[in-house]
Short mmCIF file of C-alpha atoms in Angstrom, two decimals:
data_model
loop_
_atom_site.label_atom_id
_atom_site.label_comp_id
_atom_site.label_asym_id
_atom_site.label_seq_id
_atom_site.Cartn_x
_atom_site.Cartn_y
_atom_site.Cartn_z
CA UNK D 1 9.63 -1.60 -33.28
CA UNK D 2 11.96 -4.60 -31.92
CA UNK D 3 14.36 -2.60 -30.38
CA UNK D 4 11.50 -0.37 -28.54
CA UNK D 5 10.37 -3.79 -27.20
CA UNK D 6 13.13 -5.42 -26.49
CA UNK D 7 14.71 -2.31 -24.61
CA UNK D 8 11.55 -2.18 -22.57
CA UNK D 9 10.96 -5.89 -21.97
CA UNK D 10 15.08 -4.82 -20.51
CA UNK D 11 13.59 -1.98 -18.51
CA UNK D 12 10.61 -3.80 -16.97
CA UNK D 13 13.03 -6.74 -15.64
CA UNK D 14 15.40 -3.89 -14.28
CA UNK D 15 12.46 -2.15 -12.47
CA UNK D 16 11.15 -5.47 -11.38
CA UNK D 17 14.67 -6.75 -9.88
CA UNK D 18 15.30 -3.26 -8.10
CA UNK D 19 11.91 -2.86 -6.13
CA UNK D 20 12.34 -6.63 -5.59
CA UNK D 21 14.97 -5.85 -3.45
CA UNK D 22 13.61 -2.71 -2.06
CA UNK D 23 10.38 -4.72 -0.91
CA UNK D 24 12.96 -7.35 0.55
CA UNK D 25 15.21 -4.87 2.67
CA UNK D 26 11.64 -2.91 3.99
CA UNK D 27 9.80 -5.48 5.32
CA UNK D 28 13.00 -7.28 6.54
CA UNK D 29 13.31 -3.93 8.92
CA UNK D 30 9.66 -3.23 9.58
CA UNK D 31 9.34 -3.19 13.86
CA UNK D 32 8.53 -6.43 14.46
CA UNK D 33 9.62 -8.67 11.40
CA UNK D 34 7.99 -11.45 9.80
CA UNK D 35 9.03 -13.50 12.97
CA UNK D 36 7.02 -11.66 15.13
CA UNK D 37 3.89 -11.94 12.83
CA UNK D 38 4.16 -15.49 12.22
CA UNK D 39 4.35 -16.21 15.89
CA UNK D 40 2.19 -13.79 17.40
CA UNK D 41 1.65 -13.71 20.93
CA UNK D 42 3.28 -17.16 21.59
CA UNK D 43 6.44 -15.50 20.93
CA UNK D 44 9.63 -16.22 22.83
CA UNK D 45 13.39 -15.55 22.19
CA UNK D 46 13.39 -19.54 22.28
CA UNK D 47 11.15 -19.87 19.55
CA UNK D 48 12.04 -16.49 17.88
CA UNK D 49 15.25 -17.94 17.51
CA UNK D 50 14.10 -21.42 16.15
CA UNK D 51 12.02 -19.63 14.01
CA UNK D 52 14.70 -17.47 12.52
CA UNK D 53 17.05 -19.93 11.64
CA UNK D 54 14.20 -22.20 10.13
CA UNK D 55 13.40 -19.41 8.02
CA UNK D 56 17.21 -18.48 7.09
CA UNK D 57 16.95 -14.79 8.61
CA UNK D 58 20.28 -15.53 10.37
CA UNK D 59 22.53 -15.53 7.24
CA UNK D 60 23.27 -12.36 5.32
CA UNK D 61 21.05 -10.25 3.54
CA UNK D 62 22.77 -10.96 0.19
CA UNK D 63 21.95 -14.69 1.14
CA UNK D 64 18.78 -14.50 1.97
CA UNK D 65 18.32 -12.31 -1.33
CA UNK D 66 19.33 -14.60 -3.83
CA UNK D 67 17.03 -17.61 -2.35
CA UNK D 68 14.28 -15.45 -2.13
CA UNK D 69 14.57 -14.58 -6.30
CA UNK D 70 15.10 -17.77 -6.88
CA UNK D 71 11.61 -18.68 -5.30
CA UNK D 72 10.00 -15.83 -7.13
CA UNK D 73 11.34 -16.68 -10.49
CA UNK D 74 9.58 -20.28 -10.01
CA UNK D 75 6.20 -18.28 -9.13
CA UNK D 76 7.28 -19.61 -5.60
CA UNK D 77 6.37 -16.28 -2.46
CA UNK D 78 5.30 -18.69 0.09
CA UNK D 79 2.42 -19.23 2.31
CA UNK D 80 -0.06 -17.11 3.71
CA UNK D 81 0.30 -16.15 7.53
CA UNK D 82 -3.20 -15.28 7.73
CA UNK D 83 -5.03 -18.53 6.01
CA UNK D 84 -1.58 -20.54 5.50
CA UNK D 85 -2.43 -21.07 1.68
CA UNK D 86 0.15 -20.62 -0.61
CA UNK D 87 0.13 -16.81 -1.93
CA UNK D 88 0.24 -17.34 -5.25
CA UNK D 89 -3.43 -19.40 -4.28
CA UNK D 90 -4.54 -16.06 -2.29
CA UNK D 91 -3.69 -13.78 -4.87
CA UNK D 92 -5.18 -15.43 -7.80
CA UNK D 93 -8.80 -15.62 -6.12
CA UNK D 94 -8.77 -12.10 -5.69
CA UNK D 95 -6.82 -10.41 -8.49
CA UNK D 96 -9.85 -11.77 -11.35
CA UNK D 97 -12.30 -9.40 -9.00
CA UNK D 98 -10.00 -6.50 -9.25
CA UNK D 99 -9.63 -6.53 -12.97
CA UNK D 100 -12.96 -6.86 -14.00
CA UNK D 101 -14.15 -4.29 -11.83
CA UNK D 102 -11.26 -1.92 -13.09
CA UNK D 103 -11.50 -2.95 -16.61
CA UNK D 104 -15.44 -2.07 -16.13
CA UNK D 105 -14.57 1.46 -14.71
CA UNK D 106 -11.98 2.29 -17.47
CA UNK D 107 -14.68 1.64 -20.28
CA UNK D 108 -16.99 3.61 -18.54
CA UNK D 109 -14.12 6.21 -18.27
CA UNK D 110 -13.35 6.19 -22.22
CA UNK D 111 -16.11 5.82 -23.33
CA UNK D 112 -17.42 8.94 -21.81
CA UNK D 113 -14.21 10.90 -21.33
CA UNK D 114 -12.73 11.21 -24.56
CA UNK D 115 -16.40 11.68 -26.61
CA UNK D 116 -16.85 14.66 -23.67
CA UNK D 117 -13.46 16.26 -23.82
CA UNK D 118 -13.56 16.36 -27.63
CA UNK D 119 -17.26 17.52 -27.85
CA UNK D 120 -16.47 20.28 -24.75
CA UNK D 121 -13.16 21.33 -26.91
CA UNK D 122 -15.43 22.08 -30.28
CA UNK D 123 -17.83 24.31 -28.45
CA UNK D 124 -15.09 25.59 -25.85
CA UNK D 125 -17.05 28.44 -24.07
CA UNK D 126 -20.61 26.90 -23.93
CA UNK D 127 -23.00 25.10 -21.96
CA UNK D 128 -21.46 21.85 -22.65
CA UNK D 129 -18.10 23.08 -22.23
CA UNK D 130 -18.65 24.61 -18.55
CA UNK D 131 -20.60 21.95 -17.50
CA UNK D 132 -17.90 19.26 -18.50
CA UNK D 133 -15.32 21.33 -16.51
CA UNK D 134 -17.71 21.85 -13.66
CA UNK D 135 -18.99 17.96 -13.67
CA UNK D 136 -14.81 16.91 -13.60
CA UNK D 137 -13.85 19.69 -10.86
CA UNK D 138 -16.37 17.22 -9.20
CA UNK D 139 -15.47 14.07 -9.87
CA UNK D 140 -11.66 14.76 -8.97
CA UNK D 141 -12.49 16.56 -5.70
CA UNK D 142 -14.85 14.41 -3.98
CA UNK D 143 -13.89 11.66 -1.83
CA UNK D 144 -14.39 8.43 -3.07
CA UNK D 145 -15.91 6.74 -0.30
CA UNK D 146 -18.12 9.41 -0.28
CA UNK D 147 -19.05 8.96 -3.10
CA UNK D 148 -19.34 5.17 -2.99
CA UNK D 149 -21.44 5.73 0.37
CA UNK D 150 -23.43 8.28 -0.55
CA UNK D 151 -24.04 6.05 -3.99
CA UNK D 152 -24.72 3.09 -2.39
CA UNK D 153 -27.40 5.24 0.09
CA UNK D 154 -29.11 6.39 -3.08
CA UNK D 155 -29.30 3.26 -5.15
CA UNK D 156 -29.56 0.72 -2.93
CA UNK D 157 -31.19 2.26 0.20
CA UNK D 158 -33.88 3.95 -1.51
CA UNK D 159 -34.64 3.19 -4.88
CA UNK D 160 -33.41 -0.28 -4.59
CA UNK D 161 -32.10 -0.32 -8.09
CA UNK D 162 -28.74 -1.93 -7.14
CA UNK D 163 -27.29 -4.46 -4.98
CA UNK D 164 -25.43 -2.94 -1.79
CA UNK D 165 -22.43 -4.98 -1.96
CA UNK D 166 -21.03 -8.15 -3.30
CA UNK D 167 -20.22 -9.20 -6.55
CA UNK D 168 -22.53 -12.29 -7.13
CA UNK D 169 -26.49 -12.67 -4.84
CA UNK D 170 -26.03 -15.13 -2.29
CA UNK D 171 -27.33 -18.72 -3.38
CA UNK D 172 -27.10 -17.89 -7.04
CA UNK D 173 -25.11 -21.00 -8.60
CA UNK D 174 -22.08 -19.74 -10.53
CA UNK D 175 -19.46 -21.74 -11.97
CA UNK D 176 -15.84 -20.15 -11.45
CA UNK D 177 -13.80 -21.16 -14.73
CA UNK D 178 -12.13 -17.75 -15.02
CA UNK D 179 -12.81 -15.93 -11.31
CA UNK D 180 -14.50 -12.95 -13.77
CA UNK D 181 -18.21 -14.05 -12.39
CA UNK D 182 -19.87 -12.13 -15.44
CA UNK D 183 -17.58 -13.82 -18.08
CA UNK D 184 -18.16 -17.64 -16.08
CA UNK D 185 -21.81 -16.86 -16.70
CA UNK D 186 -21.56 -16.92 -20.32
CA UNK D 187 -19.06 -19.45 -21.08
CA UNK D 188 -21.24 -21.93 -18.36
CA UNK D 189 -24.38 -20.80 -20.16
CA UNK D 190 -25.71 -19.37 -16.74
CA UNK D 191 -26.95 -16.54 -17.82
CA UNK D 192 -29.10 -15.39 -14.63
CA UNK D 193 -25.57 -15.57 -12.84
CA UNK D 194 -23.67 -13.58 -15.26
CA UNK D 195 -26.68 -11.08 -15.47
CA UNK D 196 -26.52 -10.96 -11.31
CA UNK D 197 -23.14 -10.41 -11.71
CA UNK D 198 -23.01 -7.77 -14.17
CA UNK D 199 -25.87 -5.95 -11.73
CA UNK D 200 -23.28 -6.33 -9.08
CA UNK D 201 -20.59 -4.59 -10.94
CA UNK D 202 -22.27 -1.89 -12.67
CA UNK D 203 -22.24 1.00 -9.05
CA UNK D 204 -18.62 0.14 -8.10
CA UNK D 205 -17.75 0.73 -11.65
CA UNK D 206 -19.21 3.81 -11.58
CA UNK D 207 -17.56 4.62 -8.48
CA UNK D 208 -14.55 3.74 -9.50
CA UNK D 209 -14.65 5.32 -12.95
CA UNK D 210 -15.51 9.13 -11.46
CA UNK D 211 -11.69 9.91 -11.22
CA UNK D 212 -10.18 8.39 -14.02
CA UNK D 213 -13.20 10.00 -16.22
CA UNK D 214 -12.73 13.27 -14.96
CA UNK D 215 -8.87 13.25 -15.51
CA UNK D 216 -9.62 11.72 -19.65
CA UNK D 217 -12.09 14.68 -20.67
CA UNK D 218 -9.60 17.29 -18.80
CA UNK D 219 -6.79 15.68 -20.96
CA UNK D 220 -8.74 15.05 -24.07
CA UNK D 221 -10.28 18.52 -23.96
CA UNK D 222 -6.65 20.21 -23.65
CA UNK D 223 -5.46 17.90 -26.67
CA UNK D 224 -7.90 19.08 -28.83
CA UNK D 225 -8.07 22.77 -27.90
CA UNK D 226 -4.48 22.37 -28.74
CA UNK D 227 -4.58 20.40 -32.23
CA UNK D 228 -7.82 22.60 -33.54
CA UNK D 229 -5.02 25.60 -33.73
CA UNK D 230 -2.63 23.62 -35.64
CA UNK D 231 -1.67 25.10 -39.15
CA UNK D 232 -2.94 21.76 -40.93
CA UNK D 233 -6.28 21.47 -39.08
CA UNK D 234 -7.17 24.84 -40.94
CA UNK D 235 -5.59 23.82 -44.12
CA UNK D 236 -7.73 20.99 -43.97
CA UNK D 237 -10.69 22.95 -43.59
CA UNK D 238 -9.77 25.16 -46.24
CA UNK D 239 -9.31 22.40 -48.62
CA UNK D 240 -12.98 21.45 -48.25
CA UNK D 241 -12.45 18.30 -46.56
CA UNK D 242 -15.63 16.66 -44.86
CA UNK D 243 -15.58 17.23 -41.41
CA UNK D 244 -16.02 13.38 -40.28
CA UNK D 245 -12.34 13.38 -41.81
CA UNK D 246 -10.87 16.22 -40.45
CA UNK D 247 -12.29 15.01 -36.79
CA UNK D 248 -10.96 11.60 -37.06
CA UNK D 249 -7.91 12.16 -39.63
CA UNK D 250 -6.41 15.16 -38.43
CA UNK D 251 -7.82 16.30 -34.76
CA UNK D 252 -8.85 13.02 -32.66
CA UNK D 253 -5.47 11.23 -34.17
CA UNK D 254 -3.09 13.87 -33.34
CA UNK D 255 -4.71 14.11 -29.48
CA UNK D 256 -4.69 10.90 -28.75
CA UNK D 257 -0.78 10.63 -27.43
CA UNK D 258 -1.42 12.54 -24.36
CA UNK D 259 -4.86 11.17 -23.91
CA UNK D 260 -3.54 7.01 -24.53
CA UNK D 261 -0.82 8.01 -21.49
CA UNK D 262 -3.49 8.90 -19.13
CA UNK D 263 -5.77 5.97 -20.02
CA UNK D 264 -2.37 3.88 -19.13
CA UNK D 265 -1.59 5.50 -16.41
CA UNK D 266 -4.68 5.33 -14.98
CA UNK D 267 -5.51 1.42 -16.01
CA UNK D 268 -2.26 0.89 -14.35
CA UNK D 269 -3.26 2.13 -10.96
CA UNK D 270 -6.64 0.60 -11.15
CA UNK D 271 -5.55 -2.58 -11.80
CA UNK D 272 -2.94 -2.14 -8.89
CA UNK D 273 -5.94 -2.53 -6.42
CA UNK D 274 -8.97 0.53 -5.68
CA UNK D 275 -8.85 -0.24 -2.05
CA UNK D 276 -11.27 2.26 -1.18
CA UNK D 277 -13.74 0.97 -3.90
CA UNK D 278 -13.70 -2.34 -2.97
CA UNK D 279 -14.10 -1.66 1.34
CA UNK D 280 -17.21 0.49 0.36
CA UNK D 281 -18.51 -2.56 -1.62
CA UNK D 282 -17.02 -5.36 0.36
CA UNK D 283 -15.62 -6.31 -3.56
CA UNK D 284 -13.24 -8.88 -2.21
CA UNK D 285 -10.05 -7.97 -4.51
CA UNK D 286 -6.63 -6.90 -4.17
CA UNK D 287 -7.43 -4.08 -2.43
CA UNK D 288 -9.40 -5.73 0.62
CA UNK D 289 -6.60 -8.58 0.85
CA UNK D 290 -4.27 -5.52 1.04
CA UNK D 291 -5.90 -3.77 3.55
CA UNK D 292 -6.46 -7.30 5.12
CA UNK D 293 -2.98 -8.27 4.82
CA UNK D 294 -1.72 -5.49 6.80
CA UNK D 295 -4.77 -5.28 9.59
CA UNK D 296 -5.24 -8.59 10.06
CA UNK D 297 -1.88 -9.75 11.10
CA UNK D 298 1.06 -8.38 8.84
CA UNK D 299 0.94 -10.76 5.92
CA UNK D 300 4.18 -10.11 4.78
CA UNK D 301 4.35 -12.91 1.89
CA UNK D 302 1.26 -11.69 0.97
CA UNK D 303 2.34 -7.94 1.06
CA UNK D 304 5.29 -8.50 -1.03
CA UNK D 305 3.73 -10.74 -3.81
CA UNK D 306 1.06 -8.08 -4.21
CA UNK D 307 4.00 -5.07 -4.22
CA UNK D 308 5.62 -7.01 -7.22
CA UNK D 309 2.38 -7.67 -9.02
CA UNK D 310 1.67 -3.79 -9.25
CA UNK D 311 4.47 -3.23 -10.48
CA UNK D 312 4.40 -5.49 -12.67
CA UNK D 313 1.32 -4.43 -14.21
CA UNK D 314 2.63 -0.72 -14.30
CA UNK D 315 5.09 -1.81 -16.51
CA UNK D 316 3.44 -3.82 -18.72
CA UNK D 317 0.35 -1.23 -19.18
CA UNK D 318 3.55 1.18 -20.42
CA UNK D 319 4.82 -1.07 -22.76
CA UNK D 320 1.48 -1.47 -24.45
CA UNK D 321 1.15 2.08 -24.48
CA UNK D 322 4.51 3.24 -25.85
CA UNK D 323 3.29 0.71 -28.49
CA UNK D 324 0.06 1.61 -28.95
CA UNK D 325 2.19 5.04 -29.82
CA UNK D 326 3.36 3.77 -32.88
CA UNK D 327 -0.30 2.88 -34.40
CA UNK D 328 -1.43 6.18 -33.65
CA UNK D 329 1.48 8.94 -34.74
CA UNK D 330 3.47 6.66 -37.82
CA UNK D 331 6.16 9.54 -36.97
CA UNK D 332 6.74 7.45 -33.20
CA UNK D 333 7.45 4.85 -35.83
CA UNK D 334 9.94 6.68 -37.56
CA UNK D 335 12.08 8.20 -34.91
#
């Protein structure tokens, strides 16, 4: 178990080191530059030349390179163009909003997808079954702005059950300790905040959660239809064993590889920013400062902190679940 996280600890700084410099080399040759963005229309080849000398874009790639890891590895990717805060200031007010509405969408996502896959598998062929592969046909095909809109239209328009947008009612006192405006509630004791905020988060989740649930019961359902024909499922049965132990024991346990990959996967990519999600919602994560970053000026130190950060989480959301592989299958453990 060492080795497997050692050699991927080794994998994830590779990764991290390579799209570094990718990232570096791209935006260095986007039209335009960093130079251009920073000084906009008062832009000269007096001042662009100032400019890039100040900023060390006149020595060699390879140069400019190693001074730009060397700020990284100190947590160090500059200031903002846009608000001229320092990035890693910019990205930490947003990122908190992004994970708790992904985290919030991936529990809605489990905890419907693999209970529905699992249930569809055992009564493959029936109502259940054809309306779970109907229902995820659905939520994979339909836009998710659409969705979000057409949502929001619904719940907030007309039955005024939820909040249109937002994640906290304007005037309502919260304390940020954490930047997760549900979890400040409770540890400040302000409880009507971290309800408001919970009421806030509970469509975009939703939203958000369509794909990623659809994807789990289409996976989960597979596993299973796949494990129920397995020579010790039926010896199991034949032994007389209850059936609470042959679901949990020897179906759900031996599905759950291909089902834990997909729930990484797609944790990974949620975390990474739901752009769309958040527009629809006006959620104020990484997803609008992306699509800020880029429309709003090119915020190149912005652009590349955020690049890195996905990655970064990618990574690290595989590592836990190669080792979440060796909990569930002891033979991972073995090999």
């Amino acid at each position: 178990m060492l080795r497997v996280i050692v050699r991927r600890l080794l994998q994830l700084v590779v990764t991290l080191i390579a799209l570094s410099a990718l990232i570096f080399i791209w935006l260095r040759n986007l039209p335009g530059g960093p130079v251009e963005a920073l000084l906009g229309e008062r832009a000269t080849p007096e001042r662009r030349a100032l400019l890039t000398k100040a900023l060390g874009y006149d020595q060699p790639i390879l140069v400019q390179y190693g001074k730009f890891m060397q700020r990284v590895v100190t947590g160090d990717f500059g200031n903002s163009i846009r608000s001229g805060d320092p990035v890693t200031d910019v990205i930490s007010r947003a990122f908190p909003a992004t994970i708790e509405l992904a985290l919030a969408a991936m529990i809605i996502a489990v905890g419907l997808g693999v209970p529905l896959g699992y249930l569809a598998a055992r009564w493959r062929g029936r109502s259940l079954d054809n309306l779970t592969i109907a229902g995820t046909l659905l939520g994979i095909s339909i836009p998710i702005f659409f969705l979000g809109y057409l949502l929001k239209d619904v719940f907030t328009q007309n039955i005024h059950w939820f909040p249109p947008s937002g994640r906290l009612t304007t005037g309502l006192d919260n304390t940020n300790v954490t930047g997760f405006f549900v979890l400040d509630g409770l540890l400040t004791r302000e409880f009507d905040a971290s309800a408001d905020a919970l009421w806030h988060l509970i469509l975009p989740a939703i939203t958000l959660a369509t794909i990623p649930l659809a994807v789990i019961v289409r996976i989960t359902r597979a596993s299973v239809l796949d494990v129920l024909n397995e020579d010790y499922v039926r010896t199991a049965e034949a032994k007389g064993l209850r059936h609470r132990t042959i679901r949990g024991r020897h179906i759900l346990r031996n599905a759950l590889l291909p089902v834990v990959t997909t729930i990484g996967l797609q944790t990974g990519a949620l975390l990474s920013g739901a752009v769309l999600t958040e527009k629809v919602y006006n959620w104020g994560g990484i997803g609008t400062l992306i699509t800020d970053s880029i429309s709003g000026g090119r915020d190149y130190p912005v652009l590349q902190a955020i690049i890195l950060l996905a990655a970064l989480v990618f990574v690290v959301v595989n590592l836990l679940v190669d080792l979440s592989y060796a909990f569930i299958d002891p033979r991972v453990r073995v090999r």
